[in-house]
CSV table of C-alpha atoms and ligand atoms in Angstrom, one decimal:
chain,number,residue,atom,x,y,z
A,603,MET,CA,11.7,-53.4,-3.7
A,604,ILE,CA,8.7,-51.2,-3.0
A,605,HIS,CA,5.5,-52.2,-4.8
A,606,PRO,CA,4.6,-49.6,-7.5
A,607,ALA,CA,1.0,-49.5,-6.3
A,608,ARG,CA,2.1,-48.6,-2.7
A,609,CYS,CA,4.3,-46.0,-4.1
A,610,LEU,CA,1.4,-44.5,-6.0
A,611,VAL,CA,-0.8,-44.5,-2.9
A,612,ALA,CA,1.9,-42.8,-0.9
A,613,PHE,CA,2.3,-40.2,-3.6
A,614,LEU,CA,-1.5,-39.5,-3.7
A,615,VAL,CA,-1.7,-39.1,0.0
A,616,LEU,CA,1.1,-36.6,-0.1
A,617,ALA,CA,-0.4,-34.8,-3.1
A,618,LEU,CA,-3.8,-34.5,-1.4
A,619,SER,CA,-2.4,-33.3,1.9
A,620,ALA,CA,-0.1,-30.7,0.3
A,621,PRO,CA,-2.6,-27.8,0.1
A,622,LEU,CA,-3.6,-28.3,3.7
A,623,SER,CA,-0.1,-28.1,5.2
A,624,ALA,CA,2.1,-25.1,5.1
A,625,GLN,CA,5.1,-27.4,5.7
A,626,ASN,CA,5.0,-29.1,2.4
A,627,PRO,CA,6.1,-27.4,-0.8
A,628,VAL,CA,3.3,-25.9,-2.8
A,629,THR,CA,3.5,-25.4,-6.6
A,630,ILE,CA,1.7,-22.8,-8.6
A,631,ARG,CA,1.5,-22.8,-12.4
A,632,ALA,CA,1.1,-19.3,-13.8
A,633,GLY,CA,0.0,-18.7,-17.4
A,634,THR,CA,1.9,-15.4,-17.2
A,635,LEU,CA,4.2,-14.2,-14.5
A,636,ILE,CA,5.0,-10.5,-13.9
A,637,ASP,CA,8.0,-10.6,-11.5
A,638,GLY,CA,7.7,-7.1,-10.0
A,639,VAL,CA,11.0,-5.8,-11.5
A,640,GLY,CA,9.8,-5.5,-15.1
A,641,GLY,CA,10.1,-9.1,-16.3
A,642,VAL,CA,7.4,-11.1,-17.9
A,643,GLN,CA,7.5,-14.9,-18.4
A,644,ARG,CA,5.0,-17.4,-19.8
A,645,ASN,CA,4.0,-20.8,-18.4
A,646,VAL,CA,6.0,-20.7,-15.1
A,647,VAL,CA,5.9,-22.9,-12.1
A,648,VAL,CA,6.6,-21.2,-8.7
A,649,THR,CA,7.4,-23.4,-5.8
A,650,VAL,CA,6.6,-22.2,-2.3
A,651,ASP,CA,8.0,-23.8,0.8
A,652,GLY,CA,7.9,-22.6,4.4
A,653,GLY,CA,6.2,-19.4,3.5
A,654,ARG,CA,8.9,-18.5,0.9
A,655,ILE,CA,9.4,-18.7,-2.8
A,656,THR,CA,12.0,-21.4,-3.4
A,657,ARG,CA,12.0,-21.8,-7.2
A,658,VAL,CA,10.7,-20.1,-10.3
A,659,GLU,CA,10.9,-22.4,-13.3
A,660,PRO,CA,9.7,-21.5,-16.8
A,661,GLY,CA,8.4,-24.3,-19.0
A,662,ARG,CA,8.2,-27.0,-16.3
A,663,ALA,CA,5.7,-29.7,-17.0
A,664,GLY,CA,3.8,-31.9,-14.6
A,665,ALA,CA,1.1,-31.6,-11.9
A,666,VAL,CA,0.9,-28.6,-9.6
A,667,THR,CA,-0.9,-27.7,-6.5
A,668,TYR,CA,-2.6,-24.6,-7.9
A,669,ASP,CA,-3.1,-24.4,-11.7
A,670,LEU,CA,-3.4,-20.7,-12.5
A,671,SER,CA,-2.5,-21.2,-16.2
A,672,SER,CA,-5.4,-19.0,-17.3
A,673,LEU,CA,-4.3,-16.1,-14.9
A,674,THR,CA,-1.5,-13.6,-14.5
A,675,LEU,CA,0.6,-14.0,-11.4
A,676,LEU,CA,2.2,-11.0,-9.7
A,677,PRO,CA,3.9,-10.2,-6.4
A,678,GLY,CA,1.4,-9.3,-3.7
A,679,LEU,CA,0.4,-5.7,-4.2
A,680,ILE,CA,1.5,-3.0,-1.7
A,681,ASP,CA,-0.2,0.3,-0.7
A,682,THR,CA,2.2,2.6,1.2
A,683,HIS,CA,-0.5,5.0,2.4
A,684,VAL,CA,-3.9,4.0,3.9
A,685,HIS,CA,-5.9,4.9,7.0
A,686,ILE,CA,-7.0,1.4,7.8
A,687,THR,CA,-9.2,2.0,10.8
A,688,THR,CA,-11.4,4.7,9.1
A,689,HIS,CA,-14.9,3.6,8.2
A,690,PHE,CA,-18.5,4.7,8.0
A,691,ASN,CA,-20.5,4.3,11.2
A,692,LYS,CA,-24.0,2.7,11.5
A,693,ALA,CA,-25.5,6.0,10.4
A,694,GLY,CA,-23.3,5.9,7.2
A,695,ARG,CA,-21.1,8.8,8.4
A,696,ALA,CA,-17.3,8.9,8.3
A,697,THR,CA,-17.0,9.2,12.0
A,698,THR,CA,-16.6,7.0,15.1
A,699,GLU,CA,-19.2,9.1,16.9
A,700,GLY,CA,-21.6,7.0,18.9
A,701,GLU,CA,-19.6,3.8,18.4
A,702,THR,CA,-18.2,1.4,20.9
A,703,GLU,CA,-14.5,0.4,20.7
A,704,THR,CA,-15.6,-3.1,19.6
A,705,GLU,CA,-17.6,-1.7,16.7
A,706,GLN,CA,-14.6,0.4,15.6
A,707,MET,CA,-12.3,-2.6,15.7
A,708,LEU,CA,-14.8,-4.8,13.8
A,709,ALA,CA,-14.9,-2.2,11.1
A,710,ALA,CA,-11.1,-2.2,11.0
A,711,ALA,CA,-11.0,-6.0,10.7
A,712,GLY,CA,-13.5,-5.7,7.8
A,713,ASN,CA,-11.2,-3.1,6.1
A,714,VAL,CA,-8.1,-5.3,6.3
A,715,TYR,CA,-10.1,-8.3,5.0
A,716,VAL,CA,-11.4,-6.4,1.9
A,717,THR,CA,-8.0,-5.0,1.3
A,718,LEU,CA,-6.4,-8.4,1.3
A,719,MET,CA,-9.1,-9.8,-1.0
A,720,ALA,CA,-8.3,-7.0,-3.4
A,721,GLY,CA,-4.7,-8.4,-3.7
A,722,PHE,CA,-2.9,-6.1,-1.3
A,723,THR,CA,-0.7,-8.3,0.9
A,724,THR,CA,1.1,-5.4,2.5
A,725,ILE,CA,-0.2,-2.0,3.6
A,726,GLN,CA,1.3,0.9,5.5
A,727,SER,CA,-1.3,2.7,7.6
A,728,ILE,CA,-0.6,6.3,8.4
A,729,GLY,CA,-2.6,5.3,11.2
A,730,ALA,CA,-4.2,5.5,14.6
A,731,ARG,CA,-3.2,4.0,17.9
A,732,GLN,CA,-5.6,1.1,17.4
A,733,ASP,CA,-3.4,-0.1,14.5
A,734,LEU,CA,-1.1,-1.7,17.1
A,735,GLU,CA,-3.6,-4.4,18.1
A,736,LEU,CA,-4.7,-4.8,14.5
A,737,ARG,CA,-1.2,-5.3,13.3
A,738,ASP,CA,-0.5,-7.9,16.0
A,739,ALA,CA,-3.8,-9.8,15.4
A,740,ILE,CA,-3.0,-10.1,11.7
A,741,ALA,CA,0.6,-11.1,12.4
A,742,ARG,CA,-0.6,-13.8,14.8
A,743,GLY,CA,-3.1,-15.1,12.2
A,744,VAL,CA,-6.2,-14.2,14.4
A,745,ILE,CA,-7.8,-12.3,11.5
A,746,PRO,CA,-7.0,-12.3,7.8
A,747,GLY,CA,-5.4,-9.2,6.5
A,748,PRO,CA,-2.4,-7.8,4.8
A,749,ARG,CA,1.0,-7.4,6.5
A,750,LEU,CA,0.4,-4.1,8.4
A,751,LEU,CA,2.9,-1.4,9.0
A,752,THR,CA,1.8,1.6,10.9
A,753,SER,CA,2.8,5.0,12.2
A,754,LEU,CA,0.5,4.7,15.2
A,755,GLY,CA,-0.4,8.4,14.9
A,756,SER,CA,1.1,11.5,13.4
A,757,PHE,CA,2.7,14.8,14.3
A,758,ASN,CA,0.1,17.3,13.2
A,759,ARG,CA,0.2,20.8,14.6
A,760,GLU,CA,-0.4,24.2,13.1
A,761,THR,CA,2.8,25.5,14.7
A,762,SER,CA,5.4,23.9,16.8
A,763,THR,CA,9.1,24.0,17.7
A,764,PRO,CA,12.0,21.5,16.9
A,765,ALA,CA,11.9,20.4,20.5
A,766,GLU,CA,8.2,19.5,20.2
A,767,ALA,CA,8.8,17.5,17.1
A,768,GLN,CA,11.7,15.6,18.8
A,769,ALA,CA,9.5,15.0,21.8
A,770,TYR,CA,6.7,13.5,19.6
A,771,VAL,CA,9.1,11.1,17.9
A,772,LYS,CA,10.6,10.1,21.2
A,773,GLU,CA,7.1,9.3,22.7
A,774,VAL,CA,5.7,7.4,19.7
A,775,ALA,CA,8.9,5.5,19.2
A,776,THR,CA,8.4,3.8,22.6
A,777,ARG,CA,5.2,2.2,21.2
A,778,ASP,CA,6.9,0.4,18.3
A,779,PRO,CA,5.7,2.1,15.2
A,780,ASP,CA,7.1,1.1,11.8
A,781,LEU,CA,7.5,4.6,10.7
A,782,ILE,CA,7.0,8.2,11.8
A,783,LYS,CA,4.4,10.5,10.1
A,784,ILE,CA,4.9,14.3,10.1
A,785,PHE,CA,2.4,16.8,8.7
A,786,ALA,CA,4.3,19.7,7.2
A,787,SER,CA,1.4,21.3,5.5
A,788,LYS,CA,-2.3,21.8,5.8
A,789,SER,CA,-4.8,19.5,4.3
A,790,SER,CA,-5.6,20.0,0.6
A,791,ARG,CA,-9.1,21.0,1.8
A,792,GLU,CA,-7.5,24.0,3.4
A,793,GLY,CA,-5.1,25.0,0.6
A,794,GLY,CA,-2.2,22.9,1.7
A,795,GLY,CA,0.0,25.7,3.0
A,796,GLN,CA,3.2,24.9,5.1
A,797,THR,CA,2.3,24.6,8.8
A,798,ILE,CA,5.5,24.0,10.7
A,799,ASP,CA,8.8,25.8,10.0
A,800,ASP,CA,11.8,24.2,8.2
A,801,ALA,CA,13.8,23.7,11.3
A,802,THR,CA,10.9,21.8,13.0
A,803,ILE,CA,10.4,19.6,9.9
A,804,ALA,CA,14.2,18.8,9.9
A,805,ALA,CA,14.3,18.1,13.6
A,806,GLY,CA,11.4,15.6,13.3
A,807,CYS,CA,13.0,13.8,10.4
A,808,GLN,CA,16.4,13.6,12.1
A,809,ALA,CA,14.8,12.4,15.4
A,810,ALA,CA,13.0,9.7,13.5
A,811,ARG,CA,16.2,8.6,11.7
A,812,ALA,CA,18.0,8.5,15.0
A,813,ALA,CA,15.3,6.2,16.3
A,814,ASN,CA,15.9,4.0,13.2
A,815,LYS,CA,12.4,4.8,11.7
A,816,ARG,CA,11.4,5.9,8.2
A,817,VAL,CA,9.7,9.2,7.9
A,818,TRP,CA,6.7,10.0,5.7
A,819,VAL,CA,6.0,13.7,5.4
A,820,HIS,CA,2.6,15.0,4.3
A,821,ALA,CA,3.3,18.1,2.2
A,822,HIS,CA,1.2,19.9,-0.4
A,823,ALA,CA,3.1,23.3,-0.5
A,824,ALA,CA,6.3,23.3,-2.5
A,825,SER,CA,8.2,25.0,0.4
A,826,ALA,CA,7.1,22.2,2.8
A,827,VAL,CA,8.2,19.6,0.3
A,828,ARG,CA,11.7,21.2,-0.1
A,829,ALA,CA,12.0,21.4,3.7
A,830,ALA,CA,11.2,17.8,4.2
A,831,VAL,CA,13.6,16.7,1.4
A,832,ASN,CA,16.4,18.8,2.8
A,833,GLY,CA,15.5,17.7,6.3
A,834,GLY,CA,16.2,14.0,5.4
A,835,CYS,CA,12.7,12.5,5.1
A,836,THR,CA,12.2,9.0,3.5
A,837,ALA,CA,9.1,9.9,1.5
A,838,ILE,CA,6.9,12.8,0.5
A,839,THR,CA,3.2,12.2,0.3
A,840,HIS,CA,1.0,14.4,-1.9
A,841,GLY,CA,3.3,17.0,-3.3
A,842,THR,CA,0.5,18.5,-5.2
A,843,GLN,CA,2.0,22.0,-5.6
A,844,VAL,CA,5.6,21.1,-6.7
A,845,SER,CA,7.5,22.5,-9.6
A,846,ASP,CA,9.7,20.4,-11.9
A,847,ALA,CA,12.7,21.8,-10.0
A,848,ASP,CA,11.2,20.4,-6.8
A,849,LEU,CA,10.6,17.1,-8.4
A,850,ARG,CA,14.2,17.0,-9.5
A,851,LEU,CA,15.3,17.8,-6.0
A,852,ILE,CA,13.2,14.8,-4.7
A,853,ALA,CA,14.9,12.6,-7.3
A,854,GLU,CA,18.4,13.8,-6.6
A,855,ARG,CA,18.1,13.1,-2.9
A,856,GLY,CA,16.7,9.6,-3.4
A,857,VAL,CA,13.5,10.5,-1.6
A,858,PHE,CA,10.5,8.4,-2.5
A,859,PHE,CA,7.5,10.3,-4.0
A,860,GLU,CA,4.0,9.2,-3.2
A,861,PRO,CA,1.4,11.3,-5.0
A,862,ASN,CA,-2.3,10.3,-4.7
A,863,VAL,CA,-4.3,11.1,-7.8
A,864,GLY,CA,-6.8,8.4,-8.5
A,865,LEU,CA,-8.7,7.3,-5.5
A,866,VAL,CA,-8.7,9.6,-2.4
A,867,SER,CA,-10.4,12.7,-3.8
A,868,GLN,CA,-12.7,10.7,-6.0
A,869,ASN,CA,-13.8,8.7,-3.0
A,870,TYR,CA,-14.6,11.8,-1.0
A,871,ILE,CA,-16.7,13.1,-3.8
A,872,GLU,CA,-18.5,9.8,-4.3
A,873,ASN,CA,-19.3,9.6,-0.6
A,874,LYS,CA,-20.0,13.3,-0.1
A,875,PRO,CA,-23.0,12.7,2.2
A,876,ALA,CA,-20.9,10.5,4.5
A,877,TYR,CA,-18.2,13.1,4.9
A,878,TYR,CA,-20.1,16.4,4.6
A,879,GLY,CA,-20.0,18.5,7.7
A,880,ILE,CA,-17.2,16.7,9.4
A,881,GLY,CA,-14.2,18.9,10.1
A,882,ASN,CA,-12.9,20.6,7.0
A,883,PHE,CA,-15.3,18.6,4.8
A,884,ASP,CA,-17.5,21.6,4.1
A,885,GLU,CA,-18.5,23.3,0.9
A,886,LYS,CA,-15.2,25.1,0.6
A,887,GLY,CA,-13.3,21.9,1.4
A,888,PHE,CA,-15.2,19.9,-1.3
A,889,LYS,CA,-14.5,22.7,-3.8
A,890,PHE,CA,-10.8,22.4,-3.1
A,891,THR,CA,-11.1,18.6,-3.5
A,892,GLU,CA,-13.0,18.9,-6.8
A,893,ASP,CA,-10.8,21.6,-8.2
A,894,GLY,CA,-7.6,19.8,-7.1
A,895,ILE,CA,-7.9,16.7,-9.2
A,896,ALA,CA,-6.9,18.2,-12.5
A,897,PRO,CA,-3.8,20.0,-11.2
A,898,LYS,CA,-2.5,17.0,-9.3
A,899,THR,CA,-3.0,14.8,-12.3
A,900,GLU,CA,-1.0,17.4,-14.4
A,901,MET,CA,1.7,17.3,-11.7
A,902,PHE,CA,1.8,13.5,-11.9
A,903,ARG,CA,2.3,13.7,-15.6
A,904,ARG,CA,5.3,16.0,-15.0
A,905,ALA,CA,6.6,13.7,-12.4
A,906,LEU,CA,6.7,10.8,-14.9
A,907,LYS,CA,9.2,12.8,-17.0
A,908,ILE,CA,11.7,13.4,-14.1
A,909,PRO,CA,14.7,11.0,-14.5
A,910,GLY,CA,15.4,8.8,-11.5
A,911,LEU,CA,12.3,9.9,-9.6
A,912,LYS,CA,11.1,7.0,-7.4
A,913,ILE,CA,7.4,7.2,-7.7
A,914,ILE,CA,5.7,4.9,-5.2
A,915,MET,CA,2.1,3.7,-5.0
A,916,GLY,CA,0.0,5.0,-2.1
A,917,THR,CA,-3.7,5.7,-2.2
A,918,ASP,CA,-4.4,7.6,1.1
A,919,ALA,CA,-7.4,5.3,1.3
A,920,GLY,CA,-9.9,6.2,4.0
A,921,ALA,CA,-13.5,5.2,4.8
A,922,GLY,CA,-15.3,4.1,1.6
A,923,ALA,CA,-12.0,3.4,-0.3
A,924,HIS,CA,-10.7,0.3,1.4
A,925,GLY,CA,-10.5,-2.6,-1.1
A,926,ASN,CA,-10.6,-0.2,-4.0
A,927,ASN,CA,-6.9,0.5,-3.7
A,928,ALA,CA,-6.2,-0.7,-7.3
A,929,GLN,CA,-8.3,2.3,-8.6
A,930,GLU,CA,-5.2,4.5,-8.0
A,931,ILE,CA,-3.1,2.3,-10.3
A,932,VAL,CA,-5.8,2.2,-13.0
A,933,TYR,CA,-6.1,6.0,-12.9
A,934,ARG,CA,-2.3,6.5,-13.0
A,935,VAL,CA,-2.2,4.4,-16.2
A,936,GLN,CA,-5.5,5.3,-17.9
A,937,VAL,CA,-5.7,9.0,-17.1
A,938,ALA,CA,-2.2,10.1,-16.1
A,939,GLY,CA,-0.3,8.2,-18.7
A,940,MET,CA,2.0,6.0,-16.6
A,941,ARG,CA,3.3,2.9,-18.4
A,942,PRO,CA,1.5,-0.2,-17.1
A,943,MET,CA,4.7,-2.0,-16.2
A,944,ASP,CA,6.0,1.0,-14.4
A,945,ALA,CA,2.8,1.3,-12.4
A,946,ILE,CA,3.1,-2.4,-11.4
A,947,THR,CA,6.8,-2.1,-10.5
A,948,SER,CA,6.0,1.0,-8.5
A,949,THR,CA,3.3,-1.0,-6.6
A,950,THR,CA,5.5,-4.0,-5.9
A,951,SER,CA,9.3,-3.8,-5.8
A,952,VAL,CA,9.7,0.0,-5.6
A,953,ASN,CA,7.1,0.2,-2.8
A,954,ALA,CA,8.9,-2.6,-1.0
A,955,GLU,CA,12.1,-0.7,-1.2
A,956,SER,CA,10.4,2.4,0.3
A,957,LEU,CA,9.2,0.3,3.2
A,958,GLY,CA,12.7,-1.0,3.9
A,959,LEU,CA,11.5,-4.5,2.8
A,960,GLY,CA,13.1,-4.6,-0.7
A,961,ASP,CA,14.9,-7.9,0.0
A,962,LYS,CA,11.8,-9.6,1.4
A,963,ILE,CA,8.7,-8.6,-0.6
A,964,GLY,CA,7.6,-7.1,-3.9
A,965,ARG,CA,9.2,-9.6,-6.2
A,966,VAL,CA,8.5,-13.1,-7.5
A,967,ALA,CA,12.0,-14.6,-7.0
A,968,ALA,CA,13.6,-17.3,-5.0
A,969,GLY,CA,14.2,-16.2,-1.4
A,970,PHE,CA,11.3,-13.7,-1.3
A,971,GLU,CA,8.2,-14.1,0.9
A,972,ALA,CA,5.5,-16.0,-0.8
A,973,ASP,CA,3.1,-13.0,-1.2
A,974,LEU,CA,1.5,-13.8,-4.6
A,975,VAL,CA,-1.7,-12.6,-6.3
A,976,ALA,CA,-3.2,-13.7,-9.6
A,977,VAL,CA,-5.5,-11.6,-11.7
A,978,ALA,CA,-7.8,-12.4,-14.6
A,979,GLY,CA,-6.4,-10.9,-17.8
A,980,ASP,CA,-3.2,-9.2,-18.8
A,981,PRO,CA,-2.7,-6.0,-16.8
A,982,ILE,CA,0.0,-4.8,-19.3
A,983,ALA,CA,-2.7,-4.7,-22.0
A,984,ASP,CA,-5.6,-3.8,-19.7
A,985,ILE,CA,-4.6,-2.4,-16.3
A,986,THR,CA,-8.1,-2.9,-14.9
A,987,ALA,CA,-7.1,-6.6,-14.7
A,988,LEU,CA,-5.6,-5.6,-11.3
A,989,GLU,CA,-9.2,-5.2,-10.1
A,990,ARG,CA,-10.0,-8.8,-11.0
A,991,VAL,CA,-8.1,-10.6,-8.3
A,992,ALA,CA,-8.8,-14.4,-8.4
A,993,PHE,CA,-6.0,-15.7,-6.1
A,994,VAL,CA,-4.3,-14.3,-3.0
A,995,MET,CA,-1.4,-15.9,-1.0
A,996,ARG,CA,0.3,-14.2,1.8
A,997,GLY,CA,3.4,-15.7,3.5
A,998,GLY,CA,2.6,-19.1,1.8
A,999,LYS,CA,-1.0,-19.2,2.9
A,1000,VAL,CA,-3.8,-19.1,0.4
A,1001,TYR,CA,-6.6,-16.6,1.4
A,1002,LYS,CA,-8.5,-16.5,-1.9
A,1003,ASN,CA,-8.8,-18.9,-4.8
A,1004,VAL,CA,-11.9,-18.3,-6.9
A,1005,GLY,CA,-10.6,-19.2,-10.3
A,1006,ALA,CA,-11.0,-17.3,-13.5
A,1007,PRO,CA,-14.4,-15.6,-14.0
B,592,ZN,ZN1,-3.2,10.2,4.5
């Protein structure tokens, strides 16, 4: 028979070593759990083992590794549209001019860190070539950051042929991107008119699909949106000039819709001195930006009424906006009238589905990756709770645990 005291000592040693080792099961008690697919439970214990969620047990008593009973636990948040390497240089300007490659990469490492600390455990960068090394460094655990998916560039021409779009996809596909990005319209700062013809948009989308890649199409003009949907894209980003009929077409084809209403334009305006004079960030461009917020918010309100439309959460975060990603969600709820639970589901399970990761992330359920965040307050009652992130776990590893304020 084993002496009870020895048994207790063995138990204590195990319990004390549990948080330090990823091998041992970790338990988290949540005061409230929002599961990512519309469910809410109170007083739940989530067990994590080997980087995955293994059990979700309501009402379980007993000691736990992390007691978050005063917090709300959610799946790690997902942003489907950022530009993760963008930053302000030493002169406070939104350009890499005068910077070394090392300075640029350090800024990018800072961006992924603040984004992770803000509760975003997966981001998709409509990104630059440098995203490749950044993605790998995060995946190897060299620097802390969200799981990074990237397009490694974009097809962005004022005019081009189907053959050129196909050649672009073929070239970028050799560098292992997670998706393909195609610009089908001008920037909103230049009016957003369609740039490449319908056949070229379709050729790019089909080439991407043939390479087994998802396709994100940047489109403001309604004609460009329709061409991308008919051409077989995965998701439309922006869509600022669409009619209700266009929104219904997007819904019917099962295309994901990623409007950005609450962060990107506001960030440009707040940081006007940092952007002013760079490219199309001129007086006219800023006027388009300022005047564009109300119509795109109105479009978003119409989109909420379209049955079956899969609205996903992307911010288009650039320099100055990294780490503020949740502002988009807050705006969608507080200004544009989205239901808080729908905004959360959009940011978690629906976003995961749009990334082709619907069976891995975006939910708190057994078998899913242990990507978990806890916030102070109840985001259903007050969506700004998503900006008060107290706990971040990605793949079973805790990156932040600051307790309730
Ligand atoms: Zn973008």
